[in-house]
Amino acid sequence: MTIIEFDRIDSTNLEAKRLASGGKDEWTVVMANSQNMGRGRLGRSFFSPEGSGLYMSVILRPKITPADAQLITVAAAVAVSRAIEKVFSRRAGIKWVNDLILDGKKICGILTESALDPKSGMLEYAVLGIGINLFAPKEKMPDELKDIVGFVCDSECTASKKQQLTEEILRIFKQYYDGLTERSYLEEYRDRSVLKNTPVTVIKGDKRRNALAHGIDESFRLEVEYADGTQESLSGGEVSIRL
Ligand code: BTN
């Protein structure tokens, strides 16, 4: 494993993709103290202020089809949640698909980006990007994030804790990754899921529909039931919890 560290960068995912397409090895890890173009899911940005978070991207070269690429994200969600519990003794829940929640607030987001090998139809590489909010930044938070974003630590956490967390995440994730398609992390994902018989709003483009989220199926789809009794297994997209 090689770790490449930056003080400031556009995005660790972008840098890892640049390195991966230039042939860099699997398990090259790109880390940064801050990102000025942190990338989130669904084309969103990820607020990545200096020093207050853990921003990292891992180059992977799994022999899987694009349909299985989501397994990287869900395995990582379990790995990060377990690592936080080990290092900080705090149990973060998983909000399908890839958000970690502590005290009702988002403390971590995961974005896996991949490139396809057109000849084999398999992935050429994947970049697993993990962003964890460790403690509140000195700089002002954007207004729209204030009520949504939470932090793992109440005050500044030490560099040694940050390093321990990084090591634990990579250690646990590697165990899952070695048997990725065996899905040994499914039960742990279900156990840590915060969407169990939970009222949610299913968001599809500009359409919103209230539903009850029942649970996670064996393909990591979210099983929901709408008010009219119809059921759906969601394989991607977004839901918000109705309070
Ligand atoms: C999301 O919540 O929508 C996913 C956020 C993923 C953020 C991480 S931070 C490290 C890596 N580099 C990025 O640009 N994004 C991911």
GROMACS .gro file of C-alpha atoms and ligand atoms in nm:
model
  259
    1MET     CA    1   0.000   0.000   0.000
    2THR     CA    2   0.130   0.345  -0.092
    3ILE     CA    3  -0.011   0.661   0.066
    4ILE     CA    4   0.026   0.991  -0.120
    5GLU     CA    5  -0.053   1.296   0.092
    6PHE     CA    6  -0.144   1.647  -0.018
    7ASP     CA    7  -0.208   1.954   0.190
    8ARG     CA    8  -0.461   2.097  -0.055
    9ILE     CA    9  -0.597   1.944  -0.374
   10ASP     CA   10  -0.898   1.978  -0.606
   11SER     CA   11  -1.034   1.636  -0.511
   12THR     CA   12  -0.865   1.318  -0.393
   13ASN     CA   13  -1.104   1.123  -0.618
   14LEU     CA   14  -0.997   1.327  -0.920
   15GLU     CA   15  -0.629   1.279  -0.835
   16ALA     CA   16  -0.677   0.904  -0.779
   17LYS     CA   17  -0.854   0.878  -1.115
   18ARG     CA   18  -0.570   1.065  -1.286
   19LEU     CA   19  -0.320   0.826  -1.126
   20ALA     CA   20  -0.528   0.515  -1.200
   21SER     CA   21  -0.567   0.600  -1.567
   22GLY     CA   22  -0.189   0.653  -1.578
   23GLY     CA   23  -0.147   0.294  -1.455
   24LYS     CA   24  -0.087   0.343  -1.078
   25ASP     CA   25  -0.118   0.029  -0.866
   26GLU     CA   26  -0.414  -0.094  -0.672
   27TRP     CA   27  -0.409   0.018  -0.307
   28THR     CA   28  -0.253   0.351  -0.386
   29VAL     CA   29  -0.423   0.584  -0.138
   30VAL     CA   30  -0.455   0.959  -0.196
   31MET     CA   31  -0.518   1.176   0.111
   32ALA     CA   32  -0.556   1.551   0.153
   33ASN     CA   33  -0.599   1.801   0.435
   34SER     CA   34  -0.853   1.997   0.233
   35GLN     CA   35  -1.020   1.984  -0.108
   36ASN     CA   36  -1.149   2.280  -0.306
   37MET     CA   37  -1.357   2.065  -0.544
   38GLY     CA   38  -1.463   1.778  -0.316
   39ARG     CA   39  -1.703   1.561  -0.513
   40GLY     CA   40  -2.024   1.411  -0.379
   41ARG     CA   41  -2.288   1.179  -0.523
   42LEU     CA   42  -2.543   1.294  -0.779
   43GLY     CA   43  -2.314   1.570  -0.907
   44ARG     CA   44  -2.304   1.747  -0.571
   45SER     CA   45  -2.000   1.892  -0.403
   46PHE     CA   46  -1.856   1.775  -0.071
   47PHE     CA   47  -1.758   2.049   0.174
   48SER     CA   48  -1.399   1.967   0.269
   49PRO     CA   49  -1.255   2.240   0.493
   50GLU     CA   50  -0.893   2.239   0.600
   51GLY     CA   51  -0.780   1.993   0.863
   52SER     CA   52  -1.123   1.911   1.008
   53GLY     CA   53  -1.194   1.601   0.803
   54LEU     CA   54  -1.048   1.282   0.667
   55TYR     CA   55  -1.052   1.292   0.289
   56MET     CA   56  -0.915   0.991   0.109
   57SER     CA   57  -0.944   0.793  -0.212
   58VAL     CA   58  -0.824   0.440  -0.278
   59ILE     CA   59  -0.737   0.304  -0.621
   60LEU     CA   60  -0.881  -0.045  -0.670
   61ARG     CA   61  -0.864  -0.283  -0.962
   62PRO     CA   62  -1.139  -0.534  -0.885
   63LYS     CA   63  -1.232  -0.804  -1.133
   64ILE     CA   64  -1.601  -0.727  -1.126
   65THR     CA   65  -1.873  -0.605  -1.362
   66PRO     CA   66  -2.011  -0.250  -1.335
   67ALA     CA   67  -2.328  -0.400  -1.183
   68ASP     CA   68  -2.125  -0.510  -0.878
   69ALA     CA   69  -1.945  -0.176  -0.835
   70GLN     CA   70  -2.193  -0.070  -0.567
   71LEU     CA   71  -2.056  -0.350  -0.346
   72ILE     CA   72  -1.742  -0.140  -0.300
   73THR     CA   73  -1.947   0.146  -0.159
   74VAL     CA   74  -2.157  -0.062   0.077
   75ALA     CA   75  -1.860  -0.266   0.203
   76ALA     CA   76  -1.678   0.063   0.269
   77ALA     CA   77  -1.978   0.201   0.459
   78VAL     CA   78  -1.963  -0.095   0.697
   79ALA     CA   79  -1.584  -0.069   0.725
   80VAL     CA   80  -1.594   0.303   0.812
   81SER     CA   81  -1.875   0.255   1.062
   82ARG     CA   82  -1.689  -0.029   1.237
   83ALA     CA   83  -1.362   0.166   1.232
   84ILE     CA   84  -1.526   0.471   1.393
   85GLU     CA   85  -1.672   0.245   1.662
   86LYS     CA   86  -1.332   0.090   1.731
   87VAL     CA   87  -1.138   0.417   1.746
   88PHE     CA   88  -1.396   0.656   1.894
   89SER     CA   89  -1.639   0.417   2.069
   90ARG     CA   90  -1.930   0.575   1.883
   91ARG     CA   91  -2.170   0.367   1.676
   92ALA     CA   92  -2.255   0.535   1.347
   93GLY     CA   93  -2.561   0.414   1.157
   94ILE     CA   94  -2.571   0.364   0.780
   95LYS     CA   95  -2.830   0.556   0.580
   96TRP     CA   96  -2.874   0.374   0.250
   97VAL     CA   97  -2.681   0.382   0.032
   98ASN     CA   98  -2.365   0.544   0.151
   99ASP     CA   99  -2.412   0.797   0.428
  100LEU     CA  100  -2.303   0.746   0.787
  101ILE     CA  101  -2.520   0.905   1.050
  102LEU     CA  102  -2.441   0.995   1.410
  103ASP     CA  103  -2.706   1.161   1.633
  104GLY     CA  104  -2.923   1.215   1.324
  105LYS     CA  105  -2.651   1.401   1.130
  106LYS     CA  106  -2.432   1.301   0.837
  107ILE     CA  107  -2.072   1.243   0.941
  108CYS     CA  108  -1.943   1.060   0.633
  109GLY     CA  109  -2.011   1.027   0.263
  110ILE     CA  110  -1.871   0.771   0.021
  111LEU     CA  111  -1.834   0.810  -0.354
  112THR     CA  112  -1.708   0.527  -0.573
  113GLU     CA  113  -1.619   0.624  -0.928
  114SER     CA  114  -1.511   0.369  -1.187
  115ALA     CA  115  -1.383   0.327  -1.540
  116LEU     CA  116  -1.488   0.047  -1.770
  117ASP     CA  117  -1.256  -0.169  -1.979
  118PRO     CA  118  -1.455  -0.177  -2.305
  119LYS     CA  119  -1.287  -0.499  -2.423
  120SER     CA  120  -1.371  -0.717  -2.125
  121GLY     CA  121  -1.681  -0.532  -2.005
  122MET     CA  122  -1.527  -0.543  -1.655
  123LEU     CA  123  -1.404  -0.250  -1.450
  124GLU     CA  124  -1.064  -0.116  -1.548
  125TYR     CA  125  -1.037   0.049  -1.208
  126ALA     CA  126  -1.246   0.193  -0.929
  127VAL     CA  127  -1.171   0.483  -0.700
  128LEU     CA  128  -1.324   0.457  -0.353
  129GLY     CA  129  -1.360   0.805  -0.203
  130ILE     CA  130  -1.434   0.849   0.166
  131GLY     CA  131  -1.499   1.182   0.336
  132ILE     CA  132  -1.542   1.192   0.716
  133ASN     CA  133  -1.630   1.504   0.915
  134LEU     CA  134  -1.407   1.470   1.219
  135PHE     CA  135  -1.469   1.801   1.397
  136ALA     CA  136  -1.633   2.137   1.329
  137PRO     CA  137  -1.416   2.356   1.102
  138LYS     CA  138  -1.285   2.697   1.202
  139GLU     CA  139  -1.423   2.844   0.881
  140LYS     CA  140  -1.797   2.913   0.854
  141MET     CA  141  -2.014   2.625   0.738
  142PRO     CA  142  -2.241   2.692   0.442
  143ASP     CA  143  -2.594   2.767   0.575
  144GLU     CA  144  -2.751   2.476   0.389
  145LEU     CA  145  -2.523   2.228   0.567
  146LYS     CA  146  -2.555   2.354   0.926
  147ASP     CA  147  -2.849   2.135   1.025
  148ILE     CA  148  -2.747   1.831   0.823
  149VAL     CA  149  -2.377   1.783   0.890
  150GLY     CA  150  -2.239   1.636   1.212
  151PHE     CA  151  -1.893   1.548   1.345
  152VAL     CA  152  -1.732   1.241   1.494
  153CYS     CA  153  -1.547   1.437   1.768
  154ASP     CA  154  -1.680   1.715   1.991
  155SER     CA  155  -1.351   1.901   1.974
  156GLU     CA  156  -1.036   1.868   1.769
  157CYS     CA  157  -0.927   1.506   1.746
  158THR     CA  158  -0.560   1.420   1.756
  159ALA     CA  159  -0.347   1.338   1.453
  160SER     CA  160  -0.286   0.998   1.607
  161LYS     CA  161  -0.661   0.925   1.626
  162LYS     CA  162  -0.696   1.031   1.263
  163GLN     CA  163  -0.417   0.797   1.165
  164GLN     CA  164  -0.562   0.509   1.367
  165LEU     CA  165  -0.897   0.566   1.197
  166THR     CA  166  -0.737   0.561   0.852
  167GLU     CA  167  -0.554   0.237   0.929
  168GLU     CA  168  -0.864   0.067   1.072
  169ILE     CA  169  -1.078   0.167   0.772
  170LEU     CA  170  -0.824   0.028   0.527
  171ARG     CA  171  -0.770  -0.289   0.733
  172ILE     CA  172  -1.141  -0.373   0.767
  173PHE     CA  173  -1.224  -0.270   0.410
  174LYS     CA  174  -0.946  -0.491   0.273
  175GLN     CA  175  -1.095  -0.797   0.445
  176TYR     CA  176  -1.431  -0.730   0.280
  177TYR     CA  177  -1.273  -0.641  -0.055
  178ASP     CA  178  -1.086  -0.973  -0.072
  179GLY     CA  179  -1.423  -1.152  -0.086
  180LEU     CA  180  -1.626  -0.863  -0.226
  181THR     CA  181  -1.887  -1.064  -0.416
  182GLU     CA  182  -1.940  -1.302  -0.120
  183ARG     CA  183  -2.112  -1.012   0.061
  184SER     CA  184  -2.003  -1.118   0.410
  185TYR     CA  185  -2.075  -0.760   0.520
  186LEU     CA  186  -2.448  -0.778   0.433
  187GLU     CA  187  -2.570  -0.868   0.784
  188GLU     CA  188  -2.351  -0.598   0.941
  189TYR     CA  189  -2.485  -0.345   0.687
  190ARG     CA  190  -2.844  -0.443   0.774
  191ASP     CA  191  -2.767  -0.427   1.143
  192ARG     CA  192  -2.624  -0.078   1.116
  193SER     CA  193  -2.893   0.049   0.877
  194VAL     CA  194  -3.102   0.338   1.015
  195LEU     CA  195  -3.382   0.261   0.768
  196LYS     CA  196  -3.582  -0.014   0.936
  197ASN     CA  197  -3.956   0.045   0.919
  198THR     CA  198  -3.873   0.412   0.886
  199PRO     CA  199  -4.093   0.675   0.717
  200VAL     CA  200  -3.900   0.819   0.422
  201THR     CA  201  -3.947   1.038   0.118
  202VAL     CA  202  -3.830   0.875  -0.204
  203ILE     CA  203  -3.670   1.139  -0.428
  204LYS     CA  204  -3.657   1.075  -0.803
  205GLY     CA  205  -3.557   1.385  -0.998
  206ASP     CA  206  -3.811   1.648  -0.898
  207LYS     CA  207  -4.067   1.387  -0.785
  208ARG     CA  208  -4.110   1.304  -0.416
  209ARG     CA  209  -4.321   1.024  -0.272
  210ASN     CA  210  -4.376   0.923   0.087
  211ALA     CA  211  -4.306   0.561   0.173
  212LEU     CA  212  -4.210   0.328   0.454
  213ALA     CA  213  -3.860   0.183   0.422
  214HIS     CA  214  -3.871  -0.181   0.533
  215GLY     CA  215  -3.513  -0.296   0.494
  216ILE     CA  216  -3.225  -0.393   0.269
  217ASP     CA  217  -3.246  -0.694   0.036
  218GLU     CA  218  -2.956  -0.925  -0.052
  219SER     CA  219  -2.859  -0.699  -0.345
  220PHE     CA  220  -2.841  -0.397  -0.115
  221ARG     CA  221  -3.161  -0.255  -0.261
  222LEU     CA  222  -3.383  -0.055  -0.028
  223GLU     CA  223  -3.729  -0.213   0.004
  224VAL     CA  224  -3.998   0.051   0.033
  225GLU     CA  225  -4.377   0.046   0.049
  226TYR     CA  226  -4.583   0.343  -0.068
  227ALA     CA  227  -4.905   0.462   0.096
  228ASP     CA  228  -5.118   0.284  -0.170
  229GLY     CA  229  -4.958  -0.050  -0.075
  230THR     CA  230  -4.731  -0.084  -0.380
  231GLN     CA  231  -4.377  -0.198  -0.312
  232GLU     CA  232  -4.048  -0.117  -0.480
  233SER     CA  233  -3.684  -0.223  -0.437
  234LEU     CA  234  -3.468   0.081  -0.501
  235SER     CA  235  -3.126   0.012  -0.647
  236GLY     CA  236  -2.997   0.369  -0.643
  237GLY     CA  237  -3.105   0.725  -0.591
  238GLU     CA  238  -3.195   0.901  -0.276
  239VAL     CA  239  -3.434   0.895   0.017
  240SER     CA  240  -3.470   1.136   0.305
  241ILE     CA  241  -3.595   1.038   0.649
  242ARG     CA  242  -3.932   1.191   0.746
  243LEU     CA  243  -3.920   1.310   1.106
  244BTN     C1  244  -2.150   1.204  -0.081
  244BTN     O1  245  -2.181   1.218   0.037
  244BTN     O2  246  -2.225   1.240  -0.173
  244BTN     C2  247  -2.016   1.143  -0.114
  244BTN     C3  248  -1.906   1.229  -0.064
  244BTN     C4  249  -1.768   1.171  -0.088
  244BTN     C5  250  -1.660   1.266  -0.043
  244BTN     C6  251  -1.521   1.209  -0.053
  244BTN     S1  252  -1.401   1.311   0.024
  244BTN     C7  253  -1.272   1.218  -0.045
  244BTN     C8  254  -1.315   1.183  -0.185
  244BTN     N1  255  -1.278   1.290  -0.279
  244BTN     C9  256  -1.384   1.350  -0.330
  244BTN     O3  257  -1.380   1.444  -0.412
  244BTN     N2  258  -1.497   1.294  -0.284
  244BTN    C10  259  -1.468   1.184  -0.193
   0.00000   0.00000   0.00000
